[in-house]
Amino acid sequence: MPNSPVRRPARPRFFLGPSQRLVGVFVLFILLPGAFLGVFALRVLRQEGQLARQRTRERLERTAEEIGRDLNLEFRRWNDAARTAAGVKTFDAGSFPEIVRLALLEPGGGVYLSVSDKGLEAFPAGALLYVSPAMLPSRTSPSRFPAGLAEAESLEMAREDYPNAIRAYRNLLDSADAGLRPLILQRLARTLRKAGKPGEAAGAYRELQRLNTAWIGGLPSDLIAQSELCSLAAERGDSVGLSQTAMAFYRDLATGKWLLDKPRYLFYSDRCRTWCRESLVAPDEFDRVRTTEERKLALSRAAEDLLNLPRGMFSGEANAHLAFWNTDPFAMVVLSADFLESRWWPQLLTTRGEDLEGTLSTPDGQTVFGSPPSETPPLAVTHDFRIDDTPWLLQIWPVRPEAIYADIRQRQALSIGILAFVAVLLAFGSYITVRIVRRELEIARLRADFVSTVSHEFRSPLTGIRQLGGMLLDGRVTDPVKQQGYFRMIVQESDRLARLVENILDFSRIEEGRREYRFEPLDPTPWLRKLVADFKAEIAVTGAAVEADIPDGLPAMSADREALGSAVRNLLDNAVKYSPGAKTVWLDALAEGGEIRIAVRDRGVGISEQDRKHIFDRFYRADGEISKRVKGAGLGLSLVRYIVTAHGGTVECQSRVGEGSTFTIRLPIAPLTGGG
Ligand code: ADP
């Protein structure tokens, strides 16, 4: 196949330069996976938060179930107690579980009711203030009346002959047996009152009050007496007397001394309260009795309703009551939800290992225990269950949900903190790595440049030497003065070559850590003067000049003559190289403050602040026109710094772009020993 000239396109570079490629690799293999991982971790964190909330909810649900089971168990015990009590003839509070017993003993707390042929029995006595008339035990008024009673009543009622009626009642009273005395006494007192003898009437009522209770027309005789005494006192305007009698009457009523029917109870209770308010009853005591009465009224209302229609709960206007019953023989325990709520409900919640609040209600929203919150509290859980046939709804929630949330949040914050730390570490690590690798790449590039630059550097002196040597060899230069000049130039060029080689060798020795210094006593003044003179001679052909100010008698110091000489020469070389317009450079030496200062100054191109930071780095060459035109390997200044540092000194650069630069070497005068 004939070789046709095919123009191959230059190999496309991957993206851009190597450092951009590096950044690409970093983004692709470290930052992107890092970001993915970060996002993933954040998602996991969020899920963990949700999971923690879910776990809390599940725990609460389990707790709600447990409470439900406990409630069921307890309600059954109460039910069983009601059943057992129904079978017993005589029972006492001890037959009931502790909390039921306490409720029965508390006024308004609860009541045990049993219904038999004898009618309704309530335990404890006085627990109810009224029952429906149908439930009232039969209370018979005396059936046989003394012969004269009808006559006396006729005198009182029909003829309104009170004096004779009074006399007739009194006679009857004297001969009456104990069973009839209350009835006759009540009529006597009544007639005395009608006859306008309130004092005597009051006496008779007081006597009636002292007698054993007898039921007269469906009312207890002592109740009638107390009521009439109050009425008399009120009539007389006897406020003190009224307050005492009314209060005593009200107390008796409220303790449930007499089991009345509802209208009668409410009538007398109402009158009592009016009397109490009209007289000067101590408000504290009145309120106490009133509170007890209200609780008992609520219980009586509940009992009345539940006896009518037995069921699990009665919800009155004020508070609810729970009922547990046995059908045959019928017996029922009615318990005030208020009482249970204050003594028993909190215990049921607080024994769960965390602070809980809750409500127990019926599915139609009637609350039995606890106060329902206005809005659903956070983390609230609901549990519905049945006890026998009654459905219940239990809702519980933690008292301090913030504590639970705070715990979750704290764990999340810790994880986020660690994540952020890792991210920062990653970012920092990436930055440092990119920097280091870029720097290394830069050095690799500089090293590559170095080879070509050095070859170039070698070429020009070598060419000069070869041409001059050739001319001399051919005998083309006959003038001895010219010959002399050529020989000098050959020597100078060789010197330059030698210095160049020396620099490179120095550098490689330093790099490999093999550079050793031979310190010896050095008298700076003659040494520097000779150095400057040699340098002047070298550059004479270029037309450049050095102005030196080297005072006599600079103090002697210990130094490696060769090495230090090469350092100063490098500075002079640079000063000349980088002063394309100006012909003169300056060298000033000075001894001050225990050190010798050698400053090399030029009026050349100057060095930017950015470059000043790096010029002492190996292979570094400032970017710019001048660097392109001026030969150099970027080694000179790095060598200067190595050498000066090895002498225990420092080198610094002051410069202004366009105005020139000053490099100052400071060396300690104190003799140095050793080297390396
Ligand atoms: P080079 O072989 O390039 O001169 P050096 O290490 O001696 O290497 O110098 C490093 C760089 O510092 C040079 O490339 C040049 O840009 C800058 N430089 C050094 N001396 C001077 C000076 N006197 N004036 C301006 N720039 C200078």
XYZ file of C-alpha atoms and ligand atoms in Angstrom:
703
model
C 0.000 0.000 0.000
C 1.457 3.345 -0.985
C 2.266 5.586 1.864
C -0.062 8.478 1.492
C 0.609 11.392 3.771
C -2.232 11.205 6.208
C -2.637 14.147 8.502
C -3.643 12.780 11.804
C -5.348 15.117 14.129
C -3.409 15.834 17.250
C -4.393 13.459 20.039
C -7.396 15.128 21.723
C -6.630 16.091 25.253
C -8.887 14.723 27.857
C -10.874 17.743 28.969
C -8.314 20.434 29.479
C -5.045 20.437 31.359
C -3.945 17.809 33.882
C -5.062 19.838 36.902
C -8.544 20.276 35.469
C -8.563 16.580 34.813
C -7.571 16.015 38.388
C -10.400 18.207 39.581
C -12.726 16.222 37.319
C -11.516 12.952 38.803
C -11.987 14.375 42.253
C -15.497 15.559 41.586
C -16.383 12.275 39.914
C -14.878 9.823 42.347
C -14.828 11.649 45.661
C -17.139 14.651 45.823
C -20.044 13.152 43.868
C -20.070 9.874 45.818
C -19.556 11.968 48.957
C -22.561 14.127 48.087
C -24.612 11.017 47.292
C -23.591 9.482 50.561
C -24.465 12.720 52.377
C -27.927 12.880 50.807
C -28.420 9.204 51.533
C -27.335 9.682 55.151
C -29.718 12.640 55.536
C -32.568 10.529 54.191
C -31.662 7.722 56.554
C -31.623 10.249 59.368
C -35.061 11.517 58.466
C -36.366 7.998 58.271
C -34.787 7.254 61.606
C -36.627 10.224 63.116
C -39.896 8.917 61.693
C -39.049 5.452 62.939
C -38.340 6.758 66.434
C -41.714 8.520 66.415
C -43.340 5.363 65.144
C -41.682 3.306 67.885
C -42.893 5.761 70.519
C -46.388 5.520 69.100
C -46.233 1.726 69.140
C -45.004 1.742 72.720
C -47.883 4.014 73.677
C -50.306 1.757 71.826
C -49.029 -1.220 73.800
C -49.413 0.774 76.998
C -52.961 1.730 76.013
C -53.751 -1.943 75.463
C -52.334 -2.792 78.869
C -54.397 -0.079 80.507
C -57.433 -1.384 78.645
C -56.749 -4.883 79.994
C -56.310 -3.537 83.520
C -59.547 -1.574 83.217
C -61.328 -4.667 82.008
C -59.955 -6.692 84.902
C -60.868 -4.068 87.451
C -64.373 -3.513 86.072
C -64.934 -7.273 86.211
C -63.843 -7.366 89.831
C -66.355 -4.653 90.646
C -69.033 -6.501 88.752
C -68.191 -9.724 90.564
C -68.349 -7.874 93.865
C -71.856 -6.615 92.981
C -72.860 -10.194 92.125
C -71.479 -11.718 95.270
C -73.029 -9.024 97.419
C -76.421 -9.720 95.827
C -76.352 -13.282 97.147
C -75.500 -12.295 100.695
C -78.073 -11.384 103.292
C -75.882 -9.150 105.363
C -72.992 -7.421 103.774
C -70.654 -4.630 104.641
C -68.147 -2.457 102.893
C -65.518 -5.201 103.361
C -67.207 -7.331 100.723
C -66.029 -4.934 98.012
C -62.613 -4.294 96.430
C -60.683 -1.543 98.134
C -61.534 1.330 95.789
C -65.252 0.453 95.728
C -65.262 0.301 99.512
C -63.682 3.744 99.711
C -66.223 5.077 97.227
C -69.110 3.688 99.285
C -67.764 5.349 102.422
C -67.379 8.748 100.787
C -70.565 10.859 100.689
C -71.665 10.865 97.039
C -68.847 8.467 96.116
C -71.040 5.476 95.512
C -73.882 3.305 96.673
C -74.784 -0.351 96.708
C -78.453 -1.011 95.969
C -80.377 -4.221 96.294
C -83.991 -4.624 95.361
C -86.069 -7.376 96.939
C -89.656 -7.893 98.063
C -88.884 -5.605 100.974
C -88.222 -2.855 98.507
C -85.017 -0.993 97.907
C -82.097 -1.268 100.268
C -79.197 1.107 99.979
C -75.776 0.705 101.504
C -74.475 2.684 103.198
C -77.671 4.107 104.688
C -77.994 7.752 103.801
C -75.979 7.394 100.595
C -79.047 8.439 98.566
C -81.157 11.486 99.270
C -84.182 10.355 97.296
C -85.515 7.524 95.182
C -88.456 7.245 92.889
C -91.728 6.688 94.819
C -92.001 3.166 93.410
C -88.733 2.220 95.045
C -89.606 3.637 98.463
C -90.050 1.064 101.185
C -93.619 0.842 102.474
C -94.055 3.160 105.422
C -97.348 2.673 107.054
C -98.944 5.380 109.133
C -100.771 4.081 112.197
C -103.951 2.392 111.040
C -105.900 2.381 114.277
C -106.637 5.808 115.567
C -107.971 6.529 119.077
C -111.680 7.162 119.233
C -111.422 10.855 120.114
C -109.051 11.791 117.278
C -111.769 12.268 114.682
C -113.695 14.442 117.107
C -110.652 16.597 117.881
C -109.852 16.968 114.207
C -113.393 18.009 113.502
C -113.122 20.698 116.229
C -109.882 21.881 114.616
C -110.816 21.750 110.974
C -114.529 22.079 110.576
C -115.450 24.242 113.527
C -112.139 25.965 113.927
C -112.703 25.810 117.664
C -109.063 25.809 118.543
C -109.233 25.991 122.388
C -111.444 22.889 122.489
C -109.473 21.176 119.815
C -106.271 21.827 121.804
C -107.881 20.450 124.902
C -109.095 17.377 123.046
C -105.626 16.701 121.555
C -103.999 17.113 124.963
C -106.376 14.592 126.489
C -105.652 12.147 123.715
C -101.928 12.694 124.175
C -102.078 11.793 127.867
C -103.696 8.442 127.189
C -102.003 7.613 123.838
C -99.406 4.858 123.490
C -95.918 5.659 122.149
C -96.807 4.685 118.547
C -99.558 7.300 118.306
C -97.913 10.093 120.255
C -96.127 11.689 117.279
C -99.331 11.853 115.258
C -101.301 13.532 118.052
C -98.407 15.823 118.982
C -98.140 17.004 115.395
C -101.822 17.885 115.317
C -101.633 19.603 118.672
C -98.673 21.716 117.567
C -100.465 22.588 114.368
C -103.602 23.726 116.215
C -101.570 25.708 118.753
C -100.012 27.533 115.884
C -103.382 28.236 114.330
C -104.617 29.427 117.700
C -101.914 32.091 117.679
C -99.692 30.439 120.308
C -96.375 30.147 118.506
C -94.377 29.651 121.687
C -96.422 26.671 122.756
C -96.517 25.388 119.202
C -92.717 25.505 119.056
C -92.532 23.599 122.333
C -94.785 20.914 120.939
C -92.738 20.656 117.733
C -89.558 20.391 119.756
C -91.055 17.524 121.686
C -92.162 15.919 118.445
C -88.621 16.226 117.122
C -87.278 14.361 120.134
C -89.610 11.391 119.671
C -88.742 8.378 117.508
C -89.481 8.947 113.867
C -92.981 8.047 112.823
C -94.303 8.475 109.289
C -97.237 10.795 109.072
C -98.830 11.111 105.642
C -95.666 9.955 103.914
C -93.433 12.319 105.876
C -91.229 11.600 108.881
C -92.530 13.225 112.052
C -89.175 14.769 112.985
C -88.843 16.293 109.521
C -92.250 17.909 109.983
C -91.177 19.181 113.391
C -87.922 20.668 112.100
C -89.615 22.241 109.130
C -92.310 23.822 111.286
C -89.753 25.082 113.815
C -87.917 26.819 111.008
C -91.134 28.248 109.689
C -92.060 29.552 113.177
C -88.662 31.124 113.669
C -88.912 32.756 110.275
C -92.343 34.069 111.112
C -91.073 35.518 114.351
C -88.131 37.085 112.550
C -85.808 35.209 114.900
C -82.793 35.169 112.676
C -80.437 33.509 115.173
C -82.943 30.788 116.022
C -83.691 30.287 112.358
C -80.053 29.964 111.419
C -79.582 27.203 113.987
C -82.724 25.259 113.216
C -82.440 25.686 109.454
C -78.796 24.603 109.421
C -79.554 21.545 111.568
C -82.478 20.688 109.326
C -80.407 21.119 106.155
C -77.611 18.937 107.612
C -80.113 16.190 108.451
C -81.602 16.380 104.988
C -78.213 16.253 103.269
C -76.910 13.351 105.345
C -79.837 11.362 104.001
C -81.484 10.902 107.354
C -84.784 10.307 105.635
C -85.123 8.554 102.286
C -87.809 10.620 100.586
C -89.262 10.721 97.142
C -87.771 13.233 94.759
C -90.378 16.041 94.832
C -90.519 16.050 98.597
C -86.766 16.002 98.996
C -86.295 18.819 96.525
C -89.083 20.842 98.116
C -87.610 20.645 101.616
C -84.065 21.109 100.399
C -85.152 24.228 98.557
C -86.958 25.635 101.617
C -83.985 24.853 103.818
C -81.638 26.698 101.551
C -83.945 29.704 101.438
C -84.104 29.790 105.256
C -80.353 29.379 105.507
C -79.785 32.218 103.115
C -82.305 34.440 104.868
C -80.729 33.862 108.294
C -77.145 34.274 109.325
C -75.820 30.814 108.639
C -72.007 30.528 108.509
C -71.278 30.419 104.779
C -68.432 27.901 105.175
C -70.575 25.341 106.820
C -73.450 25.981 104.448
C -71.158 25.485 101.446
C -69.755 22.273 102.881
C -73.215 20.818 103.347
C -74.263 22.091 99.953
C -71.319 20.384 98.229
C -72.038 17.064 99.925
C -75.686 17.438 99.029
C -74.881 18.072 95.386
C -72.680 14.980 95.155
C -75.353 12.890 96.784
C -78.028 14.401 94.556
C -75.970 13.439 91.525
C -75.599 9.925 92.909
C -79.318 9.766 93.681
C -80.143 10.943 90.169
C -77.819 8.334 88.672
C -79.214 5.584 90.916
C -82.786 6.534 90.028
C -81.993 6.410 86.338
C -79.890 3.261 86.445
C -82.458 1.403 88.541
C -84.937 2.237 85.841
C -82.706 1.054 83.062
C -79.616 -0.839 84.186
C -76.594 -0.063 81.984
C -72.861 0.589 82.276
C -72.897 4.307 82.617
C -75.058 7.251 83.484
C -73.839 10.606 82.369
C -75.544 13.409 84.251
C -75.076 17.105 83.630
C -72.301 17.423 86.160
C -70.535 14.109 86.289
C -70.810 10.539 85.193
C -71.522 7.428 87.221
C -70.576 3.840 86.494
C -72.825 0.896 87.304
C -72.100 -2.802 87.903
C -75.052 -5.066 88.583
C -76.513 -8.507 89.072
C -79.895 -9.260 87.556
C -81.459 -11.815 89.835
C -81.713 -10.934 92.654
C -81.239 -7.418 91.451
C -78.291 -5.591 92.995
C -76.195 -2.786 91.676
C -73.106 -0.789 92.604
C -73.191 2.782 91.378
C -69.854 4.601 91.545
C -69.132 8.260 90.993
C -66.687 8.739 88.119
C -65.424 11.885 89.857
C -64.469 9.901 92.903
C -62.746 7.196 90.873
C -61.012 9.806 88.820
C -59.552 11.521 91.848
C -58.425 8.370 93.660
C -57.905 5.587 91.199
C -57.583 6.788 87.598
C -54.235 8.604 87.947
C -52.661 5.487 89.515
C -53.720 3.472 86.540
C -51.788 5.873 84.298
C -48.737 6.645 86.393
C -47.658 3.054 86.979
C -46.590 2.762 83.335
C -43.042 4.033 83.605
C -43.733 7.366 81.967
C -45.858 10.413 82.607
C -49.159 9.855 80.904
C -52.473 11.579 80.736
C -55.593 10.124 79.288
C -59.341 9.929 79.019
C -61.818 7.109 79.112
C -65.007 7.817 77.260
C -67.875 6.145 75.521
C -67.771 5.947 71.733
C -70.407 8.691 71.547
C -67.967 11.014 73.273
C -69.141 11.042 76.882
C -66.079 11.324 79.039
C -65.886 9.250 82.191
C -62.310 9.796 83.325
C -59.860 12.573 82.566
C -60.471 15.907 80.971
C -60.523 15.816 77.190
C -58.018 18.284 75.657
C -59.288 21.007 73.359
C -57.170 19.685 70.515
C -55.578 16.292 70.029
C -52.286 16.302 71.897
C -49.142 15.221 70.045
C -48.439 11.483 70.100
C -51.926 10.691 71.405
C -53.049 7.107 70.777
C -56.565 5.711 70.938
C -57.562 2.225 71.950
C -61.119 0.916 71.759
C -62.190 -2.133 73.659
C -65.260 -3.740 75.223
C -66.019 -4.715 78.733
C -68.848 -7.216 78.619
C -71.110 -5.513 76.148
C -70.116 -1.955 76.801
C -67.751 -0.360 74.280
C -65.136 2.049 75.634
C -62.668 4.424 74.098
C -59.332 5.006 75.802
C -57.044 7.799 74.699
C -53.616 8.353 76.232
C -50.775 10.761 75.503
C -47.454 11.629 77.113
C -47.522 14.628 79.434
C -44.233 15.916 78.005
C -44.010 15.018 74.324
C -41.290 17.660 73.944
C -38.982 15.480 76.019
C -39.466 12.605 73.588
C -39.062 14.901 70.589
C -36.021 16.524 72.160
C -34.441 13.113 72.602
C -35.042 12.240 68.953
C -33.801 15.631 67.829
C -30.692 15.389 69.964
C -29.732 12.101 68.352
C -30.396 13.576 64.921
C -28.346 16.661 65.706
C -25.434 14.476 66.782
C -25.581 12.477 63.552
C -25.856 15.641 61.463
C -22.910 17.081 63.364
C -20.790 14.025 62.592
C -21.930 14.138 58.976
C -21.051 17.821 58.693
C -17.668 17.156 60.268
C -16.963 14.366 57.771
C -18.120 16.656 54.934
C -15.816 19.438 56.098
C -12.981 16.934 56.446
C -13.669 15.643 52.957
C -13.776 19.139 51.510
C -10.596 20.128 53.294
C -8.871 16.879 52.314
C -9.931 17.381 48.708
C -8.653 20.926 48.701
C -5.288 19.946 50.177
C -4.917 16.959 47.839
C -5.785 19.027 44.796
C -3.304 21.660 45.863
C -0.522 19.193 46.483
C -1.129 17.305 43.280
C -1.332 20.523 41.289
C 1.918 21.655 42.798
C 3.546 18.308 41.971
C 2.209 18.510 38.435
C 3.589 21.985 38.176
C 6.985 20.787 39.377
C 6.866 17.912 36.911
C 6.186 20.412 34.178
C 8.951 22.696 35.398
C 11.338 19.746 35.545
C 10.524 18.958 31.940
C 11.084 22.598 30.983
C 14.285 22.520 32.957
C 15.895 19.932 30.688
C 15.300 21.993 27.583
C 16.313 25.221 29.304
C 19.510 23.745 30.648
C 20.413 22.319 27.239
C 19.859 25.759 25.840
C 21.967 27.341 28.555
C 24.761 24.962 27.722
C 24.546 25.525 24.060
C 25.408 29.220 23.866
C 28.726 29.131 25.841
C 29.674 25.927 24.050
C 29.003 27.485 20.666
C 31.062 30.540 21.649
C 33.970 28.424 22.805
C 33.875 26.279 19.703
C 33.806 29.248 17.337
C 36.571 31.148 19.144
C 38.670 28.004 19.538
C 38.159 27.172 15.853
C 39.225 30.637 14.754
C 42.344 30.498 16.903
C 43.149 27.002 15.678
C 42.793 27.945 12.059
C 45.221 30.805 12.616
C 42.682 33.260 11.396
C 43.435 35.561 14.314
C 46.952 36.802 14.104
C 46.778 39.933 16.181
C 48.196 38.962 19.584
C 45.958 41.456 21.370
C 42.878 39.962 19.703
C 44.168 36.484 20.426
C 44.502 37.461 24.049
C 40.919 38.763 24.051
C 39.614 35.547 22.479
C 41.428 33.406 24.989
C 39.894 35.456 27.802
C 36.454 35.023 26.300
C 37.003 31.265 26.044
C 37.984 31.179 29.709
C 34.958 33.303 30.662
C 32.555 31.129 28.733
C 34.101 28.029 30.277
C 33.674 29.654 33.681
C 30.021 30.260 32.900
C 29.642 26.649 31.852
C 31.444 25.505 34.955
C 29.159 27.645 37.129
C 26.151 26.287 35.408
C 27.308 22.738 35.930
C 28.222 23.607 39.495
C 24.724 25.011 40.075
C 23.099 21.896 38.693
C 25.375 19.599 40.644
C 24.792 21.673 43.771
C 21.096 21.440 43.260
C 21.076 17.703 42.763
C 23.346 17.213 45.778
C 21.061 19.361 47.879
C 18.024 17.498 46.591
C 19.608 14.199 47.520
C 20.825 15.562 50.844
C 24.478 15.036 49.948
C 25.592 18.649 49.866
C 28.328 19.297 52.425
C 29.778 22.655 53.287
C 33.348 23.338 54.231
C 33.254 26.119 56.731
C 36.437 28.090 57.136
C 37.339 31.526 58.435
C 36.475 34.100 55.807
C 37.419 37.751 55.619
C 34.418 39.214 53.809
C 35.919 42.455 52.526
C 38.613 41.087 50.175
C 36.509 38.091 49.320
C 33.541 40.181 48.210
C 35.753 42.682 46.370
C 37.388 39.862 44.393
C 34.027 38.331 43.646
C 32.692 41.608 42.318
C 35.835 42.221 40.284
C 35.603 38.785 38.671
C 31.939 39.319 37.920
C 32.609 42.765 36.438
C 35.218 41.268 34.135
C 32.787 38.588 33.083
C 30.038 40.957 32.139
C 32.239 43.633 30.717
C 31.478 42.484 27.180
C 27.745 42.946 27.736
C 28.273 46.572 28.704
C 26.763 46.084 32.146
C 28.355 47.481 35.281
C 28.382 46.733 38.979
C 28.718 49.435 41.573
C 29.906 47.964 44.823
C 30.075 49.515 48.264
C 32.138 47.150 50.381
C 33.560 48.799 53.515
C 36.995 47.940 54.809
C 37.351 45.600 57.732
C 34.080 43.755 57.657
C 34.226 41.309 60.559
C 35.489 37.842 59.729
C 33.037 35.002 59.660
C 32.898 31.308 59.099
C 31.605 30.229 55.692
C 31.937 27.939 52.748
C 33.669 30.313 50.375
C 32.626 28.490 47.214
C 29.010 28.018 48.144
C 28.464 31.524 49.475
C 30.265 32.919 46.451
C 27.933 31.054 44.138
C 24.937 32.411 46.083
C 26.070 36.046 45.686
C 26.925 35.466 42.052
C 23.508 34.056 41.399
C 21.965 37.231 42.815
C 24.277 39.390 40.676
C 23.510 37.251 37.628
C 19.791 37.704 38.166
C 20.141 41.441 38.766
C 21.839 41.829 35.407
C 19.545 39.331 33.619
C 16.356 40.994 34.747
C 17.453 44.575 34.102
C 17.171 44.696 30.327
C 17.069 48.504 30.146
C 19.426 49.498 32.969
C 23.107 48.803 32.722
C 24.116 49.098 36.344
C 23.488 46.894 39.326
C 24.627 47.518 42.893
C 26.143 45.453 45.666
C 26.276 46.873 49.175
C 27.826 45.132 52.134
C 27.428 46.181 55.726
C 28.088 44.785 59.194
C 25.423 45.613 61.723
C 23.859 44.079 64.801
C 25.975 40.933 64.771
C 25.339 40.159 61.151
C 26.733 40.901 57.755
C 24.284 42.122 55.184
C 24.949 41.731 51.473
C 22.348 43.479 49.329
C 22.176 43.111 45.549
C 20.061 45.811 43.969
C 18.874 46.463 40.446
C 16.585 48.819 38.578
C 15.131 46.041 36.529
C 11.701 44.672 35.849
C 10.825 43.969 39.479
C 8.790 41.082 40.804
C 5.071 41.054 41.472
C 3.863 40.313 44.964
C 2.320 37.069 43.770
C 5.611 35.885 42.293
C 7.622 37.013 45.298
C 5.940 34.271 47.320
C 7.343 31.575 45.033
C 10.602 32.762 43.489
C 12.646 30.866 46.071
C 10.860 27.608 45.152
C 12.788 25.240 42.915
C 12.021 25.518 39.196
C 9.848 28.517 39.745
C 10.044 31.206 37.135
C 7.791 34.201 37.101
C 5.345 34.339 34.277
C 5.860 37.229 31.954
C 7.591 38.491 28.871
C 10.954 38.859 30.451
C 11.051 35.242 31.668
C 10.418 34.090 28.153
C 13.265 36.106 26.780
C 15.753 35.548 29.587
C 17.258 32.105 29.940
C 16.961 30.426 33.262
C 16.153 27.133 34.932
C 14.439 28.464 38.040
C 17.181 27.035 40.240
C 19.297 30.058 41.149
C 17.238 31.532 43.952
C 16.346 28.173 45.451
C 20.066 27.447 45.671
C 20.680 30.840 47.244
C 18.169 30.055 49.918
C 19.578 26.584 50.602
C 23.102 27.900 50.906
C 22.229 30.915 53.039
C 20.094 28.779 55.316
C 22.952 26.309 55.699
C 25.026 29.301 56.886
C 22.436 30.124 59.507
C 21.338 33.194 57.600
C 18.317 34.438 55.705
C 17.593 35.856 52.298
C 14.753 38.185 51.490
C 13.474 40.093 48.530
C 12.000 43.555 48.240
C 10.717 44.554 44.895
C 8.366 46.754 42.931
C 7.258 45.874 39.471
C 8.924 48.192 36.965
C 11.209 49.744 39.583
C 13.625 47.007 40.502
C 14.456 44.524 43.178
C 16.743 44.192 46.160
C 17.816 40.795 47.456
C 19.400 40.888 50.890
C 21.442 38.086 52.409
C 21.900 38.282 56.191
C 24.596 36.146 57.725
C 25.531 35.824 61.387
C 29.050 36.889 62.254
C 29.381 34.299 65.033
C 31.524 31.474 63.714
C 29.650 28.418 62.561
C 31.013 24.950 62.892
C 30.156 21.862 60.936
C 28.146 21.761 57.763
C 25.556 19.796 55.863
P 16.100 31.785 36.806
O 17.010 30.788 36.341
O 14.786 31.812 36.088
O 16.680 33.151 36.928
P 15.985 31.973 39.650
O 15.670 30.974 40.683
O 17.273 32.631 39.715
O 15.719 31.310 38.277
O 14.884 33.083 39.708
C 13.559 32.724 39.806
C 12.714 33.798 39.170
O 12.742 34.960 39.976
C 13.169 34.270 37.844
O 12.624 33.464 36.829
C 12.695 35.679 37.760
O 11.379 35.700 37.279
C 12.666 36.123 39.206
N 13.844 36.972 39.521
C 14.919 36.581 40.208
N 15.729 37.643 40.383
C 15.140 38.708 39.826
C 15.480 40.083 39.696
N 16.622 40.576 40.153
N 14.605 40.903 39.062
C 13.435 40.401 38.582
N 13.070 39.117 38.684
C 13.909 38.270 39.294
